[in-house]
Coordinates of C-alpha atoms and ligand atoms in Angstrom, one line a residue:
Chain A
M19 CA -26.5 -47.9 0.3
N20 CA -27.5 -44.2 -0.3
L21 CA -24.3 -43.8 -2.3
L22 CA -25.4 -46.6 -4.6
K23 CA -28.9 -45.3 -4.9
N24 CA -27.5 -41.7 -5.9
F25 CA -25.3 -43.3 -8.3
A26 CA -28.2 -45.3 -9.9
L27 CA -30.3 -42.2 -10.1
S28 CA -27.4 -40.3 -11.9
L29 CA -27.2 -43.1 -14.4
V30 CA -30.8 -42.9 -15.0
G31 CA -30.5 -39.1 -15.6
A32 CA -27.6 -39.5 -18.0
T33 CA -29.4 -42.3 -19.9
L34 CA -32.4 -40.0 -20.3
V35 CA -30.3 -37.2 -21.7
V36 CA -28.5 -39.6 -24.1
G37 CA -32.0 -40.8 -25.2
L38 CA -33.1 -37.3 -25.9
W39 CA -29.9 -36.6 -27.8
A40 CA -30.6 -39.8 -29.8
L41 CA -34.2 -38.7 -30.5
V42 CA -33.1 -35.2 -31.5
S43 CA -30.5 -36.5 -33.8
T44 CA -32.9 -38.7 -35.7
T45 CA -35.9 -36.5 -35.9
I46 CA -35.4 -32.6 -35.6
S47 CA -31.7 -32.1 -36.5
K48 CA -30.2 -34.7 -38.9
D49 CA -26.9 -32.8 -38.9
L50 CA -26.4 -33.7 -35.2
P51 CA -24.4 -37.1 -35.0
S52 CA -26.3 -39.7 -33.0
P53 CA -24.6 -41.1 -29.9
I54 CA -23.8 -44.3 -31.9
K55 CA -22.3 -42.4 -34.7
T56 CA -20.3 -40.2 -32.3
W57 CA -18.9 -43.4 -30.6
T58 CA -17.9 -45.1 -33.8
E59 CA -16.3 -42.0 -35.3
S60 CA -14.5 -41.1 -32.0
K61 CA -13.4 -44.4 -30.6
V62 CA -10.0 -44.4 -32.0
Y63 CA -9.5 -41.1 -29.9
I64 CA -10.8 -42.7 -26.8
L65 CA -9.5 -46.1 -27.1
Q66 CA -5.9 -45.0 -27.9
P67 CA -6.2 -41.8 -25.8
F68 CA -2.5 -40.9 -25.7
D69 CA -1.6 -41.4 -29.4
K70 CA 0.0 -38.9 -31.5
R71 CA -0.8 -39.1 -35.3
G72 CA -0.2 -35.5 -36.2
E73 CA -0.2 -31.9 -34.7
M74 CA -4.0 -31.8 -34.6
D75 CA -4.7 -35.5 -34.6
Q76 CA -4.0 -36.8 -31.2
G77 CA -5.7 -39.0 -28.6
I78 CA -8.2 -37.3 -26.6
L79 CA -6.5 -37.5 -23.2
R80 CA -3.3 -36.2 -24.8
M81 CA -5.3 -33.2 -26.0
A82 CA -6.8 -32.8 -22.7
A83 CA -3.3 -33.0 -21.1
Y84 CA -2.2 -30.1 -23.4
S85 CA -5.1 -28.0 -22.3
L86 CA -4.7 -28.9 -18.6
Y87 CA -1.0 -27.8 -18.6
R88 CA -2.0 -24.6 -20.3
V89 CA -4.8 -24.0 -17.7
A90 CA -2.4 -25.0 -14.9
K91 CA 0.0 -22.2 -16.0
G92 CA -2.7 -19.7 -16.4
F93 CA -4.2 -20.6 -13.1
L94 CA -1.0 -20.5 -11.3
L95 CA -0.4 -17.0 -12.7
A96 CA -3.9 -16.0 -11.6
I97 CA -3.6 -17.1 -7.9
L98 CA 0.0 -15.6 -7.7
I99 CA -1.3 -12.4 -8.7
G100 CA -4.7 -12.6 -7.1
T101 CA -3.8 -13.8 -3.6
P102 CA -1.4 -10.9 -2.8
L103 CA -3.9 -8.5 -4.4
G104 CA -6.8 -9.8 -2.2
F105 CA -4.6 -9.5 0.9
L106 CA -3.9 -6.0 0.0
L107 CA -7.4 -5.0 -0.8
G108 CA -8.6 -6.8 2.4
N109 CA -6.2 -5.0 4.6
S110 CA -6.6 -1.4 3.3
L111 CA -9.9 0.1 3.0
L112 CA -8.5 3.0 0.9
L113 CA -7.2 0.6 -1.7
S114 CA -10.3 -1.4 -1.8
K115 CA -12.3 1.7 -2.3
M116 CA -10.0 2.9 -5.0
F117 CA -10.0 -0.4 -6.9
D118 CA -13.3 -2.0 -6.1
P119 CA -15.1 -0.3 -9.2
V120 CA -12.3 -1.3 -11.5
I121 CA -12.5 -4.9 -10.4
Q122 CA -16.3 -4.8 -10.9
I123 CA -15.9 -3.5 -14.4
L124 CA -13.0 -6.0 -15.4
R125 CA -14.7 -9.0 -13.9
P126 CA -17.5 -9.5 -16.4
I127 CA -15.3 -9.1 -19.4
S128 CA -15.3 -12.2 -21.6
P129 CA -12.1 -14.0 -22.7
L130 CA -13.1 -13.5 -26.3
A131 CA -12.5 -9.7 -25.7
W132 CA -9.2 -10.2 -23.8
L133 CA -7.5 -12.5 -26.2
P134 CA -7.0 -10.2 -29.1
L135 CA -5.5 -7.7 -26.7
G136 CA -3.1 -10.5 -25.5
L137 CA -2.2 -11.2 -29.0
I138 CA -1.3 -7.6 -29.6
L139 CA 0.6 -7.3 -26.5
F140 CA 2.7 -10.6 -26.8
R141 CA 2.5 -11.3 -30.5
Q142 CA 2.4 -15.1 -29.8
S143 CA -0.5 -17.3 -29.1
E144 CA 0.9 -19.1 -26.0
P145 CA 1.5 -16.0 -23.8
A146 CA -1.7 -14.5 -25.0
A147 CA -3.7 -17.5 -23.9
L148 CA -2.1 -17.4 -20.4
F149 CA -2.7 -13.7 -20.2
T150 CA -6.4 -14.3 -21.1
I151 CA -6.8 -17.2 -18.6
A152 CA -5.1 -15.4 -15.9
L153 CA -7.0 -12.2 -16.3
C154 CA -10.4 -14.0 -16.5
S155 CA -9.9 -16.4 -13.7
M156 CA -8.2 -14.1 -11.2
W157 CA -11.3 -12.4 -9.7
P158 CA -12.9 -15.0 -7.6
T159 CA -9.4 -15.4 -5.9
V160 CA -9.1 -11.6 -5.3
I161 CA -12.6 -11.2 -4.1
N162 CA -12.7 -14.3 -1.8
T163 CA -9.2 -13.6 -0.3
M164 CA -10.2 -10.0 0.4
Q165 CA -13.5 -11.1 2.0
G166 CA -11.6 -13.7 4.0
V167 CA -9.1 -11.1 5.3
R168 CA -12.0 -8.7 6.2
S169 CA -13.8 -11.5 8.2
I170 CA -11.0 -12.4 10.4
P171 CA -12.5 -12.3 14.0
Q172 CA -11.3 -9.4 16.1
D173 CA -10.3 -12.0 18.6
Y174 CA -7.5 -13.4 16.5
L175 CA -6.2 -10.0 15.6
N176 CA -6.3 -9.1 19.4
V177 CA -4.0 -12.2 19.9
A178 CA -1.6 -10.9 17.4
T179 CA -1.5 -7.5 19.0
V180 CA -1.0 -8.6 22.6
L181 CA 1.7 -11.1 21.5
R182 CA 3.3 -8.1 19.8
L183 CA 3.9 -10.2 16.6
S184 CA 6.0 -8.5 14.0
P185 CA 4.2 -7.8 10.7
W186 CA 5.6 -10.8 9.0
R187 CA 4.7 -13.3 11.8
R188 CA 1.3 -11.6 12.2
F189 CA 0.8 -12.5 8.5
T190 CA 2.1 -16.0 8.6
K191 CA 0.7 -17.0 12.1
V192 CA -2.6 -15.3 12.1
L193 CA -3.9 -13.6 8.9
L194 CA -2.9 -16.4 6.5
P195 CA -4.3 -19.3 8.4
A196 CA -7.4 -17.4 9.2
T197 CA -8.0 -16.7 5.5
L198 CA -6.9 -19.9 4.1
P199 CA -10.4 -21.5 3.9
Y200 CA -11.7 -18.4 1.9
M201 CA -8.8 -18.4 -0.4
F202 CA -9.3 -22.0 -1.3
T203 CA -12.8 -21.3 -2.1
G204 CA -11.5 -18.6 -4.5
Y205 CA -9.1 -21.0 -5.9
R206 CA -11.8 -23.5 -6.7
L207 CA -13.9 -21.0 -8.4
S208 CA -10.9 -19.5 -10.4
L209 CA -9.9 -23.0 -11.6
G210 CA -13.4 -23.6 -12.7
L211 CA -13.3 -20.2 -14.7
A212 CA -9.8 -21.0 -16.1
W213 CA -11.1 -24.3 -17.5
L214 CA -14.0 -22.4 -19.1
V215 CA -11.6 -19.9 -20.7
I216 CA -9.2 -22.4 -22.1
V217 CA -11.5 -23.6 -24.9
A218 CA -12.1 -20.0 -26.1
A219 CA -8.4 -19.3 -25.9
E220 CA -7.5 -22.4 -27.9
M221 CA -10.1 -21.9 -30.5
L222 CA -8.8 -18.4 -31.2
T223 CA -5.3 -19.3 -31.2
G224 CA -5.5 -22.6 -32.9
T225 CA -3.2 -24.3 -30.5
P226 CA -3.3 -28.1 -29.8
G227 CA -5.6 -29.0 -27.0
V228 CA -9.3 -29.9 -26.5
G229 CA -10.5 -26.5 -27.7
G230 CA -8.1 -26.2 -30.6
F231 CA -9.3 -29.7 -31.7
L232 CA -12.8 -28.8 -31.4
W233 CA -12.5 -25.8 -33.6
Q234 CA -10.4 -27.6 -36.2
E235 CA -12.9 -30.5 -36.4
Y236 CA -15.7 -27.9 -36.9
N237 CA -13.9 -26.5 -39.8
S238 CA -13.5 -30.0 -41.1
L239 CA -17.1 -30.7 -40.7
I240 CA -16.5 -33.7 -38.4
Y241 CA -19.3 -32.9 -36.1
S242 CA -19.0 -36.1 -34.0
H243 CA -15.7 -35.0 -32.7
I244 CA -17.2 -31.7 -31.5
L245 CA -19.4 -33.8 -29.3
L246 CA -16.4 -35.8 -28.2
C247 CA -14.6 -32.6 -27.1
I248 CA -17.8 -31.2 -25.4
L249 CA -18.0 -34.4 -23.3
T250 CA -14.4 -34.4 -22.5
I251 CA -14.4 -30.8 -21.5
G252 CA -17.3 -31.4 -19.2
L253 CA -15.9 -34.4 -17.6
V254 CA -12.4 -32.8 -17.0
G255 CA -14.1 -29.7 -15.5
F256 CA -16.1 -31.9 -13.2
A257 CA -13.1 -34.0 -12.1
L258 CA -11.2 -30.7 -11.4
D259 CA -13.9 -29.2 -9.3
R260 CA -14.3 -32.4 -7.3
L261 CA -10.5 -32.5 -6.6
M262 CA -10.7 -28.9 -5.4
G263 CA -13.7 -29.7 -3.3
I264 CA -11.9 -32.5 -1.6
A265 CA -8.8 -30.4 -0.9
E266 CA -11.3 -27.7 0.4
T267 CA -13.1 -30.0 2.8
R268 CA -9.7 -31.3 4.0
L269 CA -8.7 -27.9 4.8
R270 CA -11.8 -27.0 6.6
A271 CA -11.7 -30.0 8.7
A272 CA -8.0 -29.4 9.6
Chain B
M276 CA 5.9 1.8 41.2
T277 CA 2.5 2.1 39.4
R278 CA 2.3 -0.7 36.9
I279 CA -1.3 -0.1 35.6
E280 CA -2.9 3.3 35.7
L281 CA -5.8 5.0 34.3
K282 CA -6.3 8.8 34.7
N283 CA -9.7 10.5 34.4
A284 CA -10.5 8.1 31.5
N285 CA -13.7 8.4 29.6
K286 CA -14.9 6.1 26.9
S287 CA -18.0 6.3 24.6
Y288 CA -19.2 4.0 21.8
G289 CA -21.0 6.3 19.3
T290 CA -23.1 8.7 21.4
R291 CA -23.3 6.3 24.4
Q292 CA -20.9 6.9 27.1
V293 CA -19.9 3.6 28.7
L294 CA -17.2 4.7 31.2
A295 CA -16.9 8.0 33.1
N296 CA -14.0 9.4 34.8
I297 CA -12.2 6.2 35.7
N298 CA -9.2 6.5 38.0
L299 CA -7.2 3.4 38.8
A300 CA -3.8 2.7 40.0
V301 CA -2.3 -0.8 40.6
Q302 CA 1.1 -0.9 42.3
E303 CA 3.9 -3.3 41.6
G304 CA 3.0 -6.8 42.8
E305 CA -0.5 -5.8 43.7
F306 CA -3.6 -8.0 42.7
V307 CA -6.6 -5.8 42.1
S308 CA -10.1 -7.1 41.0
I309 CA -12.9 -5.3 39.5
V310 CA -16.4 -6.6 40.0
G311 CA -19.4 -5.2 38.1
A312 CA -22.7 -6.2 36.5
S313 CA -22.7 -7.7 32.9
G314 CA -22.4 -5.0 30.3
S315 CA -21.2 -2.3 32.8
G316 CA -18.0 -1.8 30.7
K317 CA -15.5 -4.1 32.5
T318 CA -13.9 -5.4 29.4
T319 CA -13.7 -1.9 28.0
L320 CA -12.0 -0.8 31.1
L321 CA -9.4 -3.6 30.9
K322 CA -8.6 -3.1 27.3
M323 CA -8.2 0.5 27.9
A324 CA -5.7 -0.2 30.9
A325 CA -3.9 -2.6 28.5
G326 CA -3.5 -0.2 25.8
M327 CA -5.6 -2.1 23.4
I328 CA -8.2 0.6 23.1
Q329 CA -7.6 4.4 23.5
P330 CA -9.7 6.5 26.1
D331 CA -11.6 9.3 24.5
S332 CA -10.0 11.6 27.1
G333 CA -7.8 11.0 29.9
A334 CA -4.9 8.6 29.8
A335 CA -3.6 5.0 30.3
L336 CA -0.1 4.7 31.8
S337 CA 2.4 2.2 33.1
N338 CA 5.3 3.3 35.2
G339 CA 4.1 6.8 34.8
E340 CA 4.5 6.8 31.1
A341 CA 1.7 6.9 28.5
L342 CA 1.0 3.4 27.1
N343 CA 1.9 2.9 23.4
G344 CA 0.0 -0.4 22.6
F345 CA 0.0 -3.4 24.7
P346 CA 2.9 -3.2 27.3
H347 CA 6.0 -5.4 27.3
R348 CA 6.3 -8.3 29.5
A349 CA 2.5 -8.3 30.0
S350 CA -0.1 -10.9 29.2
I351 CA -3.9 -11.1 29.1
V352 CA -6.4 -13.9 29.4
F353 CA -9.3 -12.9 27.3
Q354 CA -13.0 -13.4 28.4
N355 CA -13.6 -15.8 25.4
Y356 CA -10.2 -17.6 25.5
S357 CA -9.2 -16.3 22.0
L358 CA -7.2 -19.3 21.2
L359 CA -6.1 -19.7 17.6
P360 CA -8.2 -22.7 16.3
W361 CA -5.7 -23.9 13.5
L362 CA -3.1 -24.5 16.3
S363 CA -2.8 -27.1 18.9
S364 CA -2.9 -26.2 22.5
L365 CA 0.9 -26.6 22.5
E366 CA 1.3 -24.5 19.4
N367 CA -0.9 -21.8 20.8
V368 CA 1.4 -21.5 23.9
I369 CA 4.5 -21.8 21.8
L370 CA 3.6 -18.9 19.8
A371 CA 3.3 -16.8 22.9
V372 CA 6.5 -18.1 24.4
E373 CA 8.3 -17.3 21.0
S374 CA 7.1 -13.8 21.2
G375 CA 8.1 -13.4 24.8
F376 CA 11.5 -14.9 24.4
P377 CA 12.7 -14.4 20.8
E378 CA 16.3 -15.1 21.9
W379 CA 15.5 -18.7 23.0
T380 CA 16.0 -21.8 20.9
A381 CA 13.1 -23.7 19.5
T382 CA 13.5 -26.6 22.0
R383 CA 13.5 -24.2 24.9
H384 CA 10.3 -22.5 23.6
Q385 CA 8.7 -26.0 23.5
E386 CA 10.0 -27.1 26.9
Q387 CA 8.6 -23.9 28.4
A388 CA 5.2 -24.3 26.8
E389 CA 5.0 -27.9 27.9
R390 CA 6.0 -27.0 31.4
Y391 CA 3.2 -24.5 31.7
L392 CA 0.6 -26.8 30.1
Q393 CA 1.5 -29.5 32.6
M394 CA 1.1 -27.0 35.4
V395 CA -2.5 -26.4 34.5
G396 CA -3.1 -30.1 34.2
L397 CA -3.2 -30.3 30.4
G398 CA -0.1 -32.6 29.9
K399 CA -2.2 -35.1 27.9
A400 CA -4.1 -32.6 25.8
M401 CA -1.2 -30.7 24.3
A402 CA -1.7 -32.1 20.7
K403 CA -5.3 -31.3 20.7
R404 CA -6.8 -28.3 18.8
P405 CA -9.0 -26.0 20.8
S406 CA -12.1 -27.3 19.1
Q407 CA -11.5 -30.8 20.6
L408 CA -11.2 -29.4 24.2
S409 CA -14.0 -28.6 26.7
G410 CA -14.5 -25.0 27.8
G411 CA -12.6 -25.6 30.9
M412 CA -9.6 -27.0 29.2
R413 CA -9.6 -24.1 26.7
Q414 CA -9.6 -21.7 29.7
R415 CA -6.5 -23.5 31.0
V416 CA -4.7 -23.2 27.7
A417 CA -5.5 -19.6 27.7
I418 CA -4.1 -19.4 31.3
A419 CA -1.0 -21.4 30.4
R420 CA -0.4 -19.2 27.4
A421 CA -0.5 -16.1 29.6
F422 CA 1.8 -17.4 32.3
A423 CA 4.3 -19.0 30.0
V424 CA 5.8 -15.7 29.1
E425 CA 6.5 -15.0 32.8
P426 CA 4.7 -11.8 32.7
E427 CA 5.2 -8.9 35.1
I428 CA 1.8 -7.6 34.5
L429 CA -1.3 -9.7 34.0
F430 CA -4.7 -8.6 32.7
L431 CA -7.4 -11.2 33.4
D432 CA -11.0 -10.8 31.9
E433 CA -13.3 -13.3 33.8
P434 CA -10.7 -15.9 33.4
F435 CA -13.0 -18.5 34.9
G436 CA -16.1 -17.2 33.4
A437 CA -17.8 -20.3 31.9
L438 CA -16.7 -22.9 34.4
D439 CA -18.5 -25.0 37.0
A440 CA -17.9 -24.3 40.7
L441 CA -15.4 -27.2 41.1
T442 CA -13.2 -26.6 38.2
R443 CA -13.3 -22.9 38.9
Q444 CA -12.0 -23.6 42.5
T445 CA -9.1 -25.6 41.2
L446 CA -8.1 -23.0 38.6
Q447 CA -8.4 -20.2 41.2
Q448 CA -5.7 -22.0 43.2
E449 CA -3.5 -22.6 40.3
L450 CA -3.8 -18.9 39.3
A451 CA -3.0 -17.9 42.9
Q452 CA 0.1 -20.0 42.8
L453 CA 1.2 -19.0 39.4
C454 CA 1.1 -15.3 40.5
Q455 CA 3.5 -15.9 43.4
L456 CA 5.8 -18.0 41.1
R457 CA 7.9 -14.9 40.3
K458 CA 9.6 -12.5 42.7
P459 CA 8.4 -9.9 42.9
A460 CA 4.9 -11.2 42.4
A461 CA 3.1 -10.3 39.2
T462 CA 1.0 -7.2 39.1
A463 CA -2.5 -8.3 38.2
L464 CA -5.9 -6.6 37.3
M465 CA -8.7 -9.1 37.1
I466 CA -12.3 -8.7 36.0
T467 CA -14.7 -11.0 37.6
N468 CA -18.4 -11.3 38.4
S469 CA -17.9 -13.3 41.4
V470 CA -17.4 -11.5 44.7
D471 CA -16.0 -14.5 46.4
E472 CA -13.4 -15.2 43.7
A473 CA -12.3 -11.4 44.0
I474 CA -12.0 -11.8 47.7
L475 CA -10.0 -15.1 47.5
L476 CA -7.5 -13.7 44.9
S477 CA -7.2 -9.9 45.4
D478 CA -5.5 -7.3 47.7
R479 CA -8.0 -4.7 46.6
I480 CA -11.5 -4.9 45.0
L481 CA -13.2 -2.2 43.1
T482 CA -16.8 -2.1 41.9
L483 CA -17.8 -0.9 38.6
G484 CA -21.3 0.5 38.4
R485 CA -23.8 3.0 37.6
N486 CA -24.7 3.9 41.1
G487 CA -23.3 7.3 41.1
N488 CA -25.2 8.9 38.3
R489 CA -28.9 8.4 37.7
G490 CA -30.9 9.7 34.8
E491 CA -30.0 10.1 31.1
S492 CA -26.3 9.1 31.1
P493 CA -25.9 5.6 32.4
A494 CA -22.0 5.8 32.2
A495 CA -20.3 3.4 34.8
T496 CA -17.9 4.7 37.3
L497 CA -15.4 3.0 39.6
S498 CA -15.8 2.8 43.4
D499 CA -13.0 3.6 45.9
G500 CA -12.5 0.0 46.6
V501 CA -12.3 -2.4 49.5
D502 CA -9.0 -3.8 50.8
V503 CA -8.7 -7.4 51.5
P504 CA -6.0 -7.6 54.2
F505 CA -5.3 -11.4 54.2
P506 CA -1.9 -12.7 53.1
R507 CA -1.8 -14.5 49.7
P508 CA -2.1 -17.2 48.7
R509 CA -5.3 -17.9 50.7
P510 CA -7.1 -21.2 51.5
A511 CA -10.0 -22.1 49.4
D512 CA -12.4 -22.0 52.3
L513 CA -11.5 -18.5 53.1
M514 CA -15.1 -17.5 53.0
T515 CA -16.3 -20.2 55.6
G516 CA -13.2 -19.6 57.8
S517 CA -13.2 -15.9 58.3
E518 CA -15.6 -13.5 59.6
D519 CA -13.7 -10.5 58.1
A520 CA -14.1 -12.0 54.6
V521 CA -17.8 -12.4 55.2
R522 CA -18.0 -8.7 56.3
I523 CA -16.1 -7.8 53.1
R524 CA -18.4 -9.7 51.0
A525 CA -21.4 -8.0 52.6
R526 CA -19.8 -4.6 51.8
L527 CA -19.2 -5.4 48.2
T528 CA -22.6 -7.0 47.7
G529 CA -24.0 -3.9 49.2
F530 CA -22.1 -1.7 46.6
L531 CA -23.2 -3.9 43.8
S532 CA -26.9 -4.1 44.6
S533 CA -27.3 -0.4 45.6
G534 CA -27.0 0.4 41.8
V535 CA -29.7 -2.1 41.0
R536 CA -32.0 -1.1 43.7
R537 CA -32.0 2.6 42.5
R538 CA -33.0 1.6 39.2
A539 CA -36.1 -0.1 40.4
P540 CA -39.3 0.2 38.2
V541 CA -40.6 3.7 38.3
S542 CA -44.3 2.6 38.7
H543 CA -43.5 0.7 41.9
L544 CA -41.7 3.7 43.4
Q545 CA -44.6 6.0 42.5
S546 CA -47.2 3.6 44.0
V547 CA -45.4 3.7 47.3
S548 CA -45.6 7.5 48.0
V549 CA -42.1 7.9 49.6
P550 CA -39.8 10.7 48.3
L551 CA -37.2 9.1 46.0
E552 CA -34.2 10.6 47.4
A553 CA -35.1 9.9 51.1
Ligands
LIG255 N1 -16.7 -2.4 20.1 C1 -17.9 -1.9 20.5 N2 -18.6 -1.1 19.9 C2 -19.8 -0.6 20.4 N3 -20.2 -0.8 21.6 C3 -19.4 -1.6 22.4 C4 -18.2 -2.2 21.9 N4 -17.7 -2.9 22.8 C5 -18.6 -2.9 23.9 N5 -19.6 -2.1 23.7 C6 -20.7 -1.8 24.6 O1 -20.2 -1.2 25.7 C7 -20.8 -1.8 26.9 C8 -19.9 -2.4 27.8 O2 -19.2 -3.5 27.2 P1 -18.2 -4.4 27.9 O3 -17.9 -5.6 27.0 O4 -17.0 -3.5 28.4 O5 -19.0 -4.9 29.1 P2 -18.6 -6.0 30.1 O6 -18.9 -5.3 31.6 O7 -17.3 -6.6 30.0 O8 -19.8 -7.1 30.0 P3 -19.7 -8.6 30.3 O9 -19.9 -8.9 31.7 O10 -21.0 -9.2 29.7 O11 -18.5 -9.2 29.7 C9 -21.9 -2.7 26.4 O12 -23.1 -2.1 26.4 C10 -21.5 -3.0 24.9 O13 -22.6 -3.1 24.1
LIG256 MG1 -16.6 -8.5 29.4

């Protein structure tokens, strides 16, 4: 019952926003495509979501899939680097004192700043995009893992001590499971960031994907497709976060 | 052979001295208990004797050699159980067995763990996580984990701390039997807040308290101790059946409360005009 009520309320909210959009598009900003115009101009992308008509003219889900694949690779890179780094910094006060300021400085740098550097380093758009995604989305994983390692209760560490666990077993049997919930919170935030970065990365590199498509349609003055892309980005990001959220609660309950 | 030993050990946390000049020697096969008020430093003493924390001065030894970390073939029951919450009771015990007998096969590890869980009456709760168990059941898992490695030395920190009287009695009997399981019997150092429990289980009882030194430094010291000359294991109704046991209890209770009486409110002592040290 409550679920139904919440769903109804979100529908009302969404309708209000679409109404506002319609109002703005007919009054203040005539360049903004109205919801109806957006639908009629975009429906071929939505109704045949996996069609491929040309390099930059493909169904919206196909585009989203390209982006997701790229995000998956960048995200994987981010957690493969970020998790061990977090463990290292969490375990060593010396290292964390050394690198904490560096991390705090690297963390707020925008993907738009990293991308040109990636292009210089790799001379190709794909690795540059991955480099940017990984570098931008890594930090929540590093910081949360570090935090997780630091907040392992002394009791669990005592167990490892009195059982005389080898360093490897101490890691797999105690440190890792105790840190897992924190790590996952980091992964969730990192994935969110990776999805944010993908659009910028694709825009600048012009690779096929939701971001690349958005930029191309802006240059071709087809504004309704920009709105289509924006909506897609939002919905996919929302779905990703929900999935990670479910995985996270499963993990905490276990 | 002296299996557990502290020599002139002192320990402070920050500027506050908790333990002063602790001397303790537990012989092979002996069961020694320490009773003391809450916060007097019992856990600190035990962890020092177990090599888990270093004394500021003095030494912790086993077999005459300085301890380097937690001793081999020893186990400990922590005051707060300290089970790993992401493992089932069985897995918690298996982890200990694996560490105690690395040369065994996985099947043998599991059999050993199951046997000890059954011994403490947890045959049906082996698959449960600690969070699904009652306090008493967790305590049992912790005891099974400690005994499943067939330790020569046992450290027990209020192993029945949070239990009701009935469960406590059952587990005391189980503990007494487990200690006799191996020959020679396990050497044990137990912390408890119950004088009766100490009398029931130990060969010798020491009190930890601040009675020796009044004034600014409230560091606790260890008393000489009282012998409990009954053969082990003992009947659960020892306290009602034996006058000697009652006499020992009176002596220990005297030890413990003398420290408390001396720290009576100052205003009260002043209003009665009796010399303090009389
Ligand atoms: N790691 C620590 N850092 C600072 N102070 C500590 C630490 N551990 C214990 N203390 C202090 O030392 C004193 C003795 O603590 P301890 O845990 O040994 O007492 P206890 O006799 O075991 O108490 P209880 O009966 O409540 O278990 C307490 O005042 C406590 O606050
Ligand atoms: Mg204690």
